């Protein structure tokens, strides 16, 4: 145990340094923690810290933001800060951003063979839970909060601005749009699982379902991932 920091000490350090240094972006706080632990631990050669920030919005009442009441926002903010004294690498991300578009999406023209059972469609609900992580060319002078909010906004805007022939196509468009908008970002990885919404069979009740009633079904399941 000689020369090793106790985990209890590490926890206390996070709380103590938070008082003066967790006043802005979590990435900047991560830099300070990396710096501290490299100095505090005589055997420490490298520090890696991962954050998950839960977002809260003020509740709006009669058109005005309430003074002390909040609602949990969608899409958590994540950051991983890693350093060894010679430099710091930062990866920022979004987790669990649930999105849905009710039309303007399809899946057709794909390869069919003996085990293919999925029907083709040019009009379906596209629903997914977006997880994204991106890295920076240089993390010394980045507006981390502004970039994070801008990436989240761009991902949502891109979801709406095209007919989606596949989740894969939309994933690539999202990544491409983010890189074009933010020159600070070197690459972005996106993970989009299918959240299928299938028209419910009302014919057995003598009723027509004209794209009005759906049930959420985890099958068939697909996890689409890609790095741009």
Short mmCIF file of C-alpha atoms in Angstrom, two decimals:
data_model
loop_
_atom_site.label_atom_id
_atom_site.label_comp_id
_atom_site.label_asym_id
_atom_site.label_seq_id
_atom_site.Cartn_x
_atom_site.Cartn_y
_atom_site.Cartn_z
CA UNK A 1 0.00 0.00 0.00
CA UNK A 2 3.02 2.32 0.28
CA UNK A 3 2.72 5.20 -2.14
CA UNK A 4 -0.87 4.41 -3.14
CA UNK A 5 -3.76 6.82 -2.72
CA UNK A 6 -6.75 5.37 -0.90
CA UNK A 7 -9.99 5.40 -2.87
CA UNK A 8 -11.55 7.25 0.07
CA UNK A 9 -8.90 9.95 -0.36
CA UNK A 10 -9.68 10.18 -4.07
CA UNK A 11 -13.40 10.63 -3.33
CA UNK A 12 -12.68 13.33 -0.75
CA UNK A 13 -10.40 15.08 -3.22
CA UNK A 14 -13.15 15.26 -5.85
CA UNK A 15 -15.52 16.93 -3.38
CA UNK A 16 -12.87 19.29 -2.02
CA UNK A 17 -11.67 20.46 -5.43
CA UNK A 18 -15.26 20.75 -6.68
CA UNK A 19 -15.82 23.70 -4.36
CA UNK A 20 -13.45 25.94 -6.34
CA UNK A 21 -13.08 24.17 -9.68
CA UNK A 22 -16.48 22.68 -10.59
CA UNK A 23 -17.79 26.10 -11.51
CA UNK A 24 -17.91 25.65 -15.28
CA UNK A 25 -17.48 22.76 -17.67
CA UNK A 26 -16.83 19.19 -16.50
CA UNK A 27 -13.92 18.91 -18.95
CA UNK A 28 -12.11 21.77 -17.23
CA UNK A 29 -12.74 20.18 -13.83
CA UNK A 30 -11.33 16.94 -15.24
CA UNK A 31 -8.12 18.71 -16.24
CA UNK A 32 -7.69 19.98 -12.69
CA UNK A 33 -8.28 16.53 -11.20
CA UNK A 34 -5.79 14.91 -13.56
CA UNK A 35 -3.20 17.51 -12.61
CA UNK A 36 -3.85 17.00 -8.89
CA UNK A 37 -3.70 13.20 -8.87
CA UNK A 38 -0.51 13.11 -10.93
CA UNK A 39 1.11 15.31 -8.26
CA UNK A 40 -0.53 13.70 -5.20
CA UNK A 41 0.22 10.07 -5.99
CA UNK A 42 3.97 9.27 -6.07
CA UNK A 43 3.34 6.10 -8.11
CA UNK A 44 0.68 7.58 -10.41
CA UNK A 45 1.75 7.69 -14.07
CA UNK A 46 -1.56 8.28 -15.79
CA UNK A 47 -5.03 9.45 -14.72
CA UNK A 48 -8.32 8.73 -16.46
CA UNK A 49 -11.57 10.30 -15.24
CA UNK A 50 -15.06 9.78 -16.64
CA UNK A 51 -17.99 12.13 -15.94
CA UNK A 52 -21.72 11.79 -16.44
CA UNK A 53 -23.60 15.07 -16.07
CA UNK A 54 -27.38 14.91 -15.71
CA UNK A 55 -29.01 17.93 -17.30
CA UNK A 56 -31.80 19.90 -15.67
CA UNK A 57 -34.01 22.62 -17.13
CA UNK A 58 -36.01 25.13 -15.18
CA UNK A 59 -39.74 24.46 -15.27
CA UNK A 60 -41.62 27.14 -17.19
CA UNK A 61 -44.80 28.45 -15.56
CA UNK A 62 -46.99 30.96 -17.43
CA UNK A 63 -44.18 31.66 -19.87
CA UNK A 64 -41.57 32.32 -17.18
CA UNK A 65 -38.82 30.09 -15.82
CA UNK A 66 -39.50 29.07 -12.22
CA UNK A 67 -36.98 30.19 -9.64
CA UNK A 68 -36.27 26.85 -7.93
CA UNK A 69 -38.12 24.06 -9.78
CA UNK A 70 -36.51 21.86 -12.42
CA UNK A 71 -37.28 19.00 -14.80
CA UNK A 72 -34.76 16.40 -15.96
CA UNK A 73 -33.71 17.08 -19.56
CA UNK A 74 -33.11 14.37 -22.17
CA UNK A 75 -29.61 13.38 -23.18
CA UNK A 76 -26.89 13.17 -20.55
CA UNK A 77 -23.55 14.84 -21.03
CA UNK A 78 -20.42 12.71 -20.65
CA UNK A 79 -16.71 13.43 -20.66
CA UNK A 80 -13.54 11.39 -20.30
CA UNK A 81 -10.35 13.26 -19.38
CA UNK A 82 -7.03 11.41 -19.49
CA UNK A 83 -3.48 12.62 -19.00
CA UNK A 84 0.05 11.63 -18.01
CA UNK A 85 1.64 15.01 -17.45
CA UNK A 86 2.73 15.50 -21.04
CA UNK A 87 -0.75 16.39 -22.26
CA UNK A 88 -4.45 15.78 -21.80
CA UNK A 89 -6.84 13.91 -24.09
CA UNK A 90 -10.54 14.69 -23.84
CA UNK A 91 -13.53 12.79 -25.21
CA UNK A 92 -16.97 14.32 -24.82
CA UNK A 93 -20.32 12.71 -25.45
CA UNK A 94 -24.09 12.45 -25.29
CA UNK A 95 -25.92 9.48 -23.77
CA UNK A 96 -29.54 8.33 -23.91
CA UNK A 97 -30.96 10.99 -26.24
CA UNK A 98 -34.28 9.41 -27.25
CA UNK A 99 -35.60 10.70 -30.60
CA UNK A 100 -38.44 9.80 -32.95
CA UNK A 101 -39.67 10.95 -36.35
CA UNK A 102 -43.15 9.79 -37.31
CA UNK A 103 -42.54 9.59 -41.08
CA UNK A 104 -39.99 10.51 -43.78
CA UNK A 105 -38.07 7.30 -43.13
CA UNK A 106 -37.90 3.91 -44.82
CA UNK A 107 -35.91 0.71 -45.33
CA UNK A 108 -36.07 -0.90 -48.75
CA UNK A 109 -33.92 -2.20 -51.57
CA UNK A 110 -31.77 -4.27 -49.22
CA UNK A 111 -30.36 -7.69 -50.11
CA UNK A 112 -32.86 -10.51 -49.83
CA UNK A 113 -31.93 -14.17 -49.45
CA UNK A 114 -33.37 -17.36 -47.96
CA UNK A 115 -33.37 -16.11 -44.34
CA UNK A 116 -34.75 -12.64 -45.04
CA UNK A 117 -38.24 -12.11 -43.62
CA UNK A 118 -38.31 -8.35 -42.99
CA UNK A 119 -40.76 -6.56 -45.33
CA UNK A 120 -39.64 -3.44 -47.20
CA UNK A 121 -41.16 -0.05 -46.47
CA UNK A 122 -40.77 3.54 -47.66
CA UNK A 123 -42.76 5.00 -44.76
CA UNK A 124 -42.04 4.07 -41.18
CA UNK A 125 -41.41 5.52 -37.74
CA UNK A 126 -37.73 6.03 -37.01
CA UNK A 127 -36.96 5.91 -33.32
CA UNK A 128 -33.61 5.47 -31.62
CA UNK A 129 -31.59 6.34 -28.54
CA UNK A 130 -28.58 8.38 -29.63
CA UNK A 131 -25.23 7.84 -27.96
CA UNK A 132 -22.32 9.86 -29.32
CA UNK A 133 -18.68 10.43 -28.36
CA UNK A 134 -16.23 12.78 -30.04
CA UNK A 135 -12.58 13.75 -29.65
CA UNK A 136 -10.82 17.05 -30.27
CA UNK A 137 -7.71 17.85 -32.29
CA UNK A 138 -6.51 20.06 -29.43
CA UNK A 139 -8.28 20.39 -26.09
CA UNK A 140 -6.28 23.32 -24.72
CA UNK A 141 -8.64 26.05 -25.91
CA UNK A 142 -12.14 24.68 -26.57
CA UNK A 143 -15.52 26.07 -25.55
CA UNK A 144 -16.60 22.67 -24.26
CA UNK A 145 -20.08 23.74 -23.20
CA UNK A 146 -20.79 25.62 -26.42
CA UNK A 147 -19.54 22.77 -28.59
CA UNK A 148 -21.53 20.17 -26.63
CA UNK A 149 -24.75 22.14 -26.98
CA UNK A 150 -24.00 22.75 -30.66
CA UNK A 151 -23.33 19.07 -31.38
CA UNK A 152 -26.57 18.06 -29.67
CA UNK A 153 -28.46 20.70 -31.67
CA UNK A 154 -26.84 19.64 -34.95
CA UNK A 155 -27.65 15.98 -34.39
CA UNK A 156 -31.32 16.84 -33.81
CA UNK A 157 -31.47 19.22 -36.79
CA UNK A 158 -29.91 16.60 -39.08
CA UNK A 159 -32.49 14.04 -37.97
CA UNK A 160 -35.21 16.30 -39.34
CA UNK A 161 -33.69 17.63 -42.57
CA UNK A 162 -33.84 14.60 -44.91
CA UNK A 163 -35.69 11.47 -45.92
CA UNK A 164 -33.89 8.65 -44.13
CA UNK A 165 -33.43 5.57 -46.33
CA UNK A 166 -31.74 3.82 -43.39
CA UNK A 167 -30.51 4.46 -39.88
CA UNK A 168 -26.99 3.94 -41.25
CA UNK A 169 -27.47 6.78 -43.74
CA UNK A 170 -28.83 9.12 -41.05
CA UNK A 171 -25.96 8.22 -38.71
CA UNK A 172 -23.42 9.20 -41.36
CA UNK A 173 -25.26 12.45 -42.13
CA UNK A 174 -25.22 13.36 -38.43
CA UNK A 175 -21.49 12.74 -38.13
CA UNK A 176 -20.71 14.60 -41.34
CA UNK A 177 -22.77 17.62 -40.28
CA UNK A 178 -21.06 17.79 -36.88
CA UNK A 179 -17.56 17.69 -38.43
CA UNK A 180 -18.46 20.39 -40.96
CA UNK A 181 -19.81 22.67 -38.26
CA UNK A 182 -17.08 22.18 -35.66
CA UNK A 183 -13.50 22.25 -36.90
CA UNK A 184 -12.31 21.50 -33.35
CA UNK A 185 -13.65 17.94 -33.57
CA UNK A 186 -11.42 15.27 -35.05
CA UNK A 187 -13.92 12.38 -35.15
CA UNK A 188 -17.30 11.37 -33.78
CA UNK A 189 -18.66 7.91 -32.97
CA UNK A 190 -22.43 7.36 -32.97
CA UNK A 191 -24.46 4.41 -31.72
CA UNK A 192 -28.14 4.18 -32.76
CA UNK A 193 -30.18 1.12 -31.73
CA UNK A 194 -33.46 0.49 -33.52
CA UNK A 195 -36.56 1.24 -31.46
CA UNK A 196 -39.23 -0.29 -33.68
CA UNK A 197 -42.81 0.98 -33.70
CA UNK A 198 -44.96 -1.50 -35.61
CA UNK A 199 -48.55 -0.90 -36.79
CA UNK A 200 -50.90 -2.86 -34.55
CA UNK A 201 -53.20 -5.38 -36.23
CA UNK A 202 -56.74 -4.08 -35.80
CA UNK A 203 -58.26 -6.11 -38.64
CA UNK A 204 -59.16 -8.93 -36.24
CA UNK A 205 -61.51 -6.41 -34.60
CA UNK A 206 -62.97 -5.39 -37.94
CA UNK A 207 -61.09 -2.09 -37.86
CA UNK A 208 -58.63 -0.41 -40.22
CA UNK A 209 -55.33 0.87 -38.87
CA UNK A 210 -54.32 3.68 -41.20
CA UNK A 211 -50.99 4.42 -39.55
CA UNK A 212 -52.56 5.58 -36.31
CA UNK A 213 -51.94 2.86 -33.70
CA UNK A 214 -48.49 1.35 -33.08
CA UNK A 215 -46.82 -0.81 -30.49
CA UNK A 216 -43.17 -0.46 -29.49
CA UNK A 217 -41.37 -3.76 -30.11
CA UNK A 218 -37.73 -4.62 -29.33
CA UNK A 219 -37.75 -7.18 -32.14
CA UNK A 220 -36.31 -7.25 -34.74
CA UNK A 221 -33.41 -5.60 -32.96
CA UNK A 222 -30.49 -3.85 -34.59
CA UNK A 223 -27.63 -1.77 -33.19
CA UNK A 224 -26.15 0.55 -35.79
CA UNK A 225 -22.75 2.10 -35.00
CA UNK A 226 -20.25 4.12 -36.97
CA UNK A 227 -17.37 6.58 -36.71
CA UNK A 228 -17.06 9.61 -39.00
#
